[in-house]
Tab-separated table of C-alpha atoms in Angstrom:
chain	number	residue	atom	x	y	z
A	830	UNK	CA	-16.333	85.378	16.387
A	831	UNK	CA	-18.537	83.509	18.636
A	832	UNK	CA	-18.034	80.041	19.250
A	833	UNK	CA	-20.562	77.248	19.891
A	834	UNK	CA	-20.519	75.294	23.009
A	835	UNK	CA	-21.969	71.585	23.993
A	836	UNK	CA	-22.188	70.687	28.132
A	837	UNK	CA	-22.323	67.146	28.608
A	838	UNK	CA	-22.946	66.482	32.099
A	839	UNK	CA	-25.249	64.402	34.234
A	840	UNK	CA	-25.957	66.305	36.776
A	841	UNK	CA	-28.027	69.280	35.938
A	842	UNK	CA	-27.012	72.000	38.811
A	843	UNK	CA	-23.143	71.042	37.434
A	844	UNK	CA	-24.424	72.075	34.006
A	845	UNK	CA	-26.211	74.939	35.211
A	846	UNK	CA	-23.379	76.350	37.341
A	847	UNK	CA	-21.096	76.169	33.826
A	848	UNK	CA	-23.372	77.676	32.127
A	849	UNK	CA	-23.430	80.911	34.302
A	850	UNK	CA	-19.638	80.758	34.459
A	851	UNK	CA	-19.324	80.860	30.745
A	852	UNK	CA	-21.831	83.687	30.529
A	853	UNK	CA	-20.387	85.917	32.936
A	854	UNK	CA	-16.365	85.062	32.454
A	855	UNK	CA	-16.243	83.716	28.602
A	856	UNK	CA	-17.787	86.448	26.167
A	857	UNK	CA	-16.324	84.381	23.002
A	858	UNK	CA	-18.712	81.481	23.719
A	859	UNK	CA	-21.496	82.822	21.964
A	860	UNK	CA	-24.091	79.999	22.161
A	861	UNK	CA	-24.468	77.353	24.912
A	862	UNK	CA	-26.453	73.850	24.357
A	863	UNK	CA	-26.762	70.999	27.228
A	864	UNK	CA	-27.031	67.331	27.311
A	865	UNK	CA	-27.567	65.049	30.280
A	866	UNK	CA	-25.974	61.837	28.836
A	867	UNK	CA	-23.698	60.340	26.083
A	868	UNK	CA	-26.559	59.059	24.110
A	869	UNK	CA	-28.388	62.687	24.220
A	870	UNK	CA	-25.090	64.361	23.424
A	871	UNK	CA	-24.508	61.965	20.254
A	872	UNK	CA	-27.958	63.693	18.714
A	873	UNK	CA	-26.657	66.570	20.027
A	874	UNK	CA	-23.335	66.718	17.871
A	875	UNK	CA	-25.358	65.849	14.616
A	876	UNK	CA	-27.800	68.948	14.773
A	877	UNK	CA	-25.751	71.575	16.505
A	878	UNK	CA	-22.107	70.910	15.339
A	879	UNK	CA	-20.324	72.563	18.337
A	880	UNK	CA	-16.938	74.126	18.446
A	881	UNK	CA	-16.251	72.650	21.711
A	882	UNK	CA	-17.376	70.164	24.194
A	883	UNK	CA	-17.295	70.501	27.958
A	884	UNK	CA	-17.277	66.979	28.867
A	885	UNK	CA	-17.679	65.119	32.045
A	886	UNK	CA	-16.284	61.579	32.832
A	887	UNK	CA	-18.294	59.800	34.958
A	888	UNK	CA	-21.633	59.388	33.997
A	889	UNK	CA	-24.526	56.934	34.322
A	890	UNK	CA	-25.233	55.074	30.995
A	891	UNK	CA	-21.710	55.538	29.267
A	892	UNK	CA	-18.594	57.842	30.060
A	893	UNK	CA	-17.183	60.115	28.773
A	894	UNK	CA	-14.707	58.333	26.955
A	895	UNK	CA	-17.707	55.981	25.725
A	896	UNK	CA	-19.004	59.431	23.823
A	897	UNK	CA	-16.306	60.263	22.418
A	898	UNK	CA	-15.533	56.720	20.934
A	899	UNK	CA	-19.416	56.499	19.773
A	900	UNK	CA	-19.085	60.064	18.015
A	901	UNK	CA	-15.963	58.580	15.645
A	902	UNK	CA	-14.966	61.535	13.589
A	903	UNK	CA	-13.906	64.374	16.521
A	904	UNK	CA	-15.016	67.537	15.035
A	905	UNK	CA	-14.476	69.749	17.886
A	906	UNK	CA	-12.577	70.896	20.471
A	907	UNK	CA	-12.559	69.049	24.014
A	908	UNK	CA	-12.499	70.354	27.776
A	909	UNK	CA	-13.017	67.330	30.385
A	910	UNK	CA	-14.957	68.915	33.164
A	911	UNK	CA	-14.673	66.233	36.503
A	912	UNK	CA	-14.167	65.699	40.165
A	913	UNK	CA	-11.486	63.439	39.746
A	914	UNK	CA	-7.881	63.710	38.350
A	915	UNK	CA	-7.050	59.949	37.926
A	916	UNK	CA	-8.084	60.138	34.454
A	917	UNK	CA	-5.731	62.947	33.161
A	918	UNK	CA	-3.535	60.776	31.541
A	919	UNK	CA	-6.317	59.232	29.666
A	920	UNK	CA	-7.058	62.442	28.390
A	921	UNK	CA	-4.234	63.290	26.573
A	922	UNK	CA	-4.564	59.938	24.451
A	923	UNK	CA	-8.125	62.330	23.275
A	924	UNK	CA	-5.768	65.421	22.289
A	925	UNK	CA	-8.125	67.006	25.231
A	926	UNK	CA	-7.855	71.086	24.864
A	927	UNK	CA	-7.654	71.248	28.703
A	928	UNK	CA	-8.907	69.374	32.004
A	929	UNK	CA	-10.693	71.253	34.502
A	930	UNK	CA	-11.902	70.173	37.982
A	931	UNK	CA	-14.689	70.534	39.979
A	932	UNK	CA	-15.428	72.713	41.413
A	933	UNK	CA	-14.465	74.523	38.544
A	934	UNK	CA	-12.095	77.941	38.749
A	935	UNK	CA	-13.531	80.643	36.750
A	936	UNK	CA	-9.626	81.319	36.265
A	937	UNK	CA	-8.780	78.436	34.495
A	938	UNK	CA	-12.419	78.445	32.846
A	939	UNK	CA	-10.983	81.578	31.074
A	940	UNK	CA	-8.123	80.198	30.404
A	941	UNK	CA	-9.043	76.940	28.802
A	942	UNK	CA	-11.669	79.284	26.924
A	943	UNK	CA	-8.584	81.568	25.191
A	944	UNK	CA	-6.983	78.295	24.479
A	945	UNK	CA	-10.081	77.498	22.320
A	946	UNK	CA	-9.474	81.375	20.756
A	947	UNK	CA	-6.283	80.863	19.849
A	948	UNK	CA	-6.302	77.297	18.361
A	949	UNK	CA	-9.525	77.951	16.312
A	950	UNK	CA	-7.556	81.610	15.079
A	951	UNK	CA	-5.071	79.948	13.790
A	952	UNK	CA	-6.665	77.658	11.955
A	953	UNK	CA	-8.987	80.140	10.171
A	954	UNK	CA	-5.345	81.758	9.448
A	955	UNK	CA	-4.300	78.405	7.965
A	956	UNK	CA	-7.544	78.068	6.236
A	957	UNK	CA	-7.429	81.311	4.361
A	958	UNK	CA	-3.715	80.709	3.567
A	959	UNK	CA	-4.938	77.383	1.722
A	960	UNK	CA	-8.136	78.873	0.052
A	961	UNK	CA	-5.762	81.376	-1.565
A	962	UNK	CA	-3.084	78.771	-2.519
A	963	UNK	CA	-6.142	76.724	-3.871
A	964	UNK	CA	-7.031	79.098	-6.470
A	965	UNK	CA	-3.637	79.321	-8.063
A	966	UNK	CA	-2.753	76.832	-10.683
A	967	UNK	CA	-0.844	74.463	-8.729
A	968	UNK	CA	-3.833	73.925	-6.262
A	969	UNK	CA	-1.875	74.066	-2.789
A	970	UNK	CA	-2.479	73.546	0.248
A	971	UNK	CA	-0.953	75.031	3.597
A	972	UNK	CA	-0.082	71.903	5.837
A	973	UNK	CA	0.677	73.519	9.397
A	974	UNK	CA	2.920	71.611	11.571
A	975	UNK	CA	4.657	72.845	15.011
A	976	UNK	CA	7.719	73.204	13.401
A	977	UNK	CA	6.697	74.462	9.839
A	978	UNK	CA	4.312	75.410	7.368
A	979	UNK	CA	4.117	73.267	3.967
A	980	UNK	CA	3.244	74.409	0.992
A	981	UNK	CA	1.888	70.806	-0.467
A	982	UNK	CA	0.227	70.429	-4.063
A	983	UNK	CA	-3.125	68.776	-3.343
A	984	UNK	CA	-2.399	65.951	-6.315
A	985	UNK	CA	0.280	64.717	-4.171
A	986	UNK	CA	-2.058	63.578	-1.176
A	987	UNK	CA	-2.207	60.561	-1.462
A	988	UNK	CA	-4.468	59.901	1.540
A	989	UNK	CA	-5.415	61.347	5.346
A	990	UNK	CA	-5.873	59.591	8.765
A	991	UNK	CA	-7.294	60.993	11.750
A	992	UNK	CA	-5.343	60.517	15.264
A	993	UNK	CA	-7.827	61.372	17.496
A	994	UNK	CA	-7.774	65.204	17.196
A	995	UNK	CA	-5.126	65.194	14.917
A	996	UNK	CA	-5.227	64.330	10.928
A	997	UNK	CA	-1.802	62.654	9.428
A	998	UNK	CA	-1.354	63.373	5.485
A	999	UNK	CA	0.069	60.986	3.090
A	1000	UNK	CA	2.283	62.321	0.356
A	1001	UNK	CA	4.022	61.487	-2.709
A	1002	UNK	CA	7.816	61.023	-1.931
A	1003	UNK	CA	7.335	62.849	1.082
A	1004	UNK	CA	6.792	61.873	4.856
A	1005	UNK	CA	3.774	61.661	6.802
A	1006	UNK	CA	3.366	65.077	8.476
A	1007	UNK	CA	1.189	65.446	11.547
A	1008	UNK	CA	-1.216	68.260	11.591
A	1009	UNK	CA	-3.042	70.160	14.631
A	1010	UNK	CA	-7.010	69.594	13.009
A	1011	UNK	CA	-9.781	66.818	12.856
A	1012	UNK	CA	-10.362	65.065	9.804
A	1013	UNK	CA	-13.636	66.551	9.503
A	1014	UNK	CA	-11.944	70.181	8.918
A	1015	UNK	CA	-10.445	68.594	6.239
A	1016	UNK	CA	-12.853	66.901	4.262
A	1017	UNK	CA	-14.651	70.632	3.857
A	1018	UNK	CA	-11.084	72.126	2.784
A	1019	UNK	CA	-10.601	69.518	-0.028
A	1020	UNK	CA	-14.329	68.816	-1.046
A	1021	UNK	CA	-13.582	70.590	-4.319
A	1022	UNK	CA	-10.671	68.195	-5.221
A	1023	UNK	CA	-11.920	64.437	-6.101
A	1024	UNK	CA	-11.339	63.411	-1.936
A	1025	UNK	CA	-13.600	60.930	-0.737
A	1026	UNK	CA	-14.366	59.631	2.767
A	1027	UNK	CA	-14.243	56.072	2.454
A	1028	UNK	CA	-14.412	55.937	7.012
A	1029	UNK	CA	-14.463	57.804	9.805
A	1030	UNK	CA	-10.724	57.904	10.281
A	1031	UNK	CA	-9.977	57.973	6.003
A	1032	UNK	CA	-9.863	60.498	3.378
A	1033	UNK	CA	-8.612	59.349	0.270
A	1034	UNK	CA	-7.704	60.967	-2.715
A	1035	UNK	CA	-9.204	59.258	-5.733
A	1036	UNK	CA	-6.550	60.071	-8.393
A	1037	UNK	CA	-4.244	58.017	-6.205
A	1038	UNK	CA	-6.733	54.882	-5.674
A	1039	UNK	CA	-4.966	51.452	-7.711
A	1040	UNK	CA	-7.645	49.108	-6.975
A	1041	UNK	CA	-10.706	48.569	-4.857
A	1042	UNK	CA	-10.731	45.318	-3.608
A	1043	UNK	CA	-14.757	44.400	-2.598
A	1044	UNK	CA	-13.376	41.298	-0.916
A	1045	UNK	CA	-11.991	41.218	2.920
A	1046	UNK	CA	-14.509	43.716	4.208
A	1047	UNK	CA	-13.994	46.125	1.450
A	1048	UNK	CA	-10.763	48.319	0.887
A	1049	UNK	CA	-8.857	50.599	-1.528
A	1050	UNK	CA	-5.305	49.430	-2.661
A	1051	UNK	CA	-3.264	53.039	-2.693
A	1052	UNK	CA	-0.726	53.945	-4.987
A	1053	UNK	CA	1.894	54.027	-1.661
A	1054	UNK	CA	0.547	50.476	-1.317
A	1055	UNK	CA	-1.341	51.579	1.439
A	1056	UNK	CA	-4.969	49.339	2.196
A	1057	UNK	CA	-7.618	51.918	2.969
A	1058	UNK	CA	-10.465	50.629	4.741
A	1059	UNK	CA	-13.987	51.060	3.642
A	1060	UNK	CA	-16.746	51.336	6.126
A	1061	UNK	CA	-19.763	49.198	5.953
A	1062	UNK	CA	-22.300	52.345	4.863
A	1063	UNK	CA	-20.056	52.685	2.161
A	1064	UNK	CA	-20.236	50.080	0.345
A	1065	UNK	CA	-23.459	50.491	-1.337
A	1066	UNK	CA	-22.184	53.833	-2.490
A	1067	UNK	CA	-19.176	53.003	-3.876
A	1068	UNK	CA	-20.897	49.895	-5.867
A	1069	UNK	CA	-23.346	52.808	-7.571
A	1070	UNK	CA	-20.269	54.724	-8.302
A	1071	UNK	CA	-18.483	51.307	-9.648
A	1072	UNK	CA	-21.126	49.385	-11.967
């Protein structure tokens, strides 16, 4: 499989020299798109719906971390790309793939590269696993954590939260379980199954919805007693779907 990369750097020799590094060392990075600042990159993201970003800090006009807060739900993979390691620590709070520096080492290109491989293989694994569970009469889903795998029926879900790169799901008499993919991934895994995005960091499943409240900005009332925020954009929707 080839996977679909997104340079974000201002400089346009840095983005150049990347480029020519992924071509010649990287073979799984099948198509390669540039951007020369945050704002450019945000359009970006919408059309082209990379796999991964290679992302530089420091930037005129809004870091890196100023993209990645703008884009809301992360639906890809990230490699920080930069001169400096003070901000490495910062990284990790953005469940960062891996953090290369300038100038960068085609060795550690390669490996951040299988990295992206590996993670993205075994979620396709996962994915497969829960397509197949899907279409028995249970409806299951395989939750993947570090330590296990869990085979979950989708009516207990009561709701999902992404953690930067990371999704937390919500169950019925169970605890929250941390899992290793963005919220976006899944939304498209449960689209068949009455879950609704009510924000950029909520998927709710609407056999488990008590009450929406329209008051206080808008929220749902869960059946764990949970308060589920609805975003602004929403709103309008969910009145349609209400009245």
């Amino acid at each position: 499989m080839k996977y679909h990369a997104l340079l974000i750097d201002d400089e346009e020799g840095n983005r150049e020299l990347l480029t020519r590094l992924l071509e010649q060392h990287c073979p799984g990075i099948g198509f390669i798109d540039q951007a020369a600042s945050a704002k450019e990159a945000l359009d970006k993201i919408q059309l082209t719906k990379p796999d991964v970003v290679f992302l530089d800090i420091e930037m005129p006009g809004g870091s890196g971390f100023d993209f990645l807060n703008e884009a809301g739900g992360i639906d890809f993979k990230i490699i920080f790309v930069t001169a400096y390691d003070s901000y490495a620590l910062r990284a990790i709070k953005y469940s960062a793939l891996d953090y290369l520096l300038k100038p960068v080492d085609p060795k550690e290109l390669i490996h951040a590269v299988e990295k992206l491989e590996e993670q993205i293989g075994q979620q396709e694994k996962i994915d497969l696993l829960s397509y197949n569970l899907s279409h028995d009469q249970d409806r299951r889903i395989a939750l993947a954590t570090q330590e296990e795998v869990i085979f979950a029926r989708v009516s207990d879900i009561i709701r999902l939260q992404a953690e930067a790169n990371y999704t937390k799901v919500f169950m019925e008499n169970e605890p929250p379980v941390l899992l290793s993919g963005n919220l976006g991934h899944f939304e498209k895994l449960l689209k068949d199954q009455r879950f609704y995005r009510t924000h950029q960091s909520h998927l709710v499943n609407m056999k488990h919805v008590r009450k929406y409240v329209k008051t206080e900005g808008g929220y749902f009332l869960m059946d764990d007693g949970s308060q589920v925020p609805i975003a602004r954009m929403k709103r309008d929707e969910l009145k349609r779907l209400f009245t």
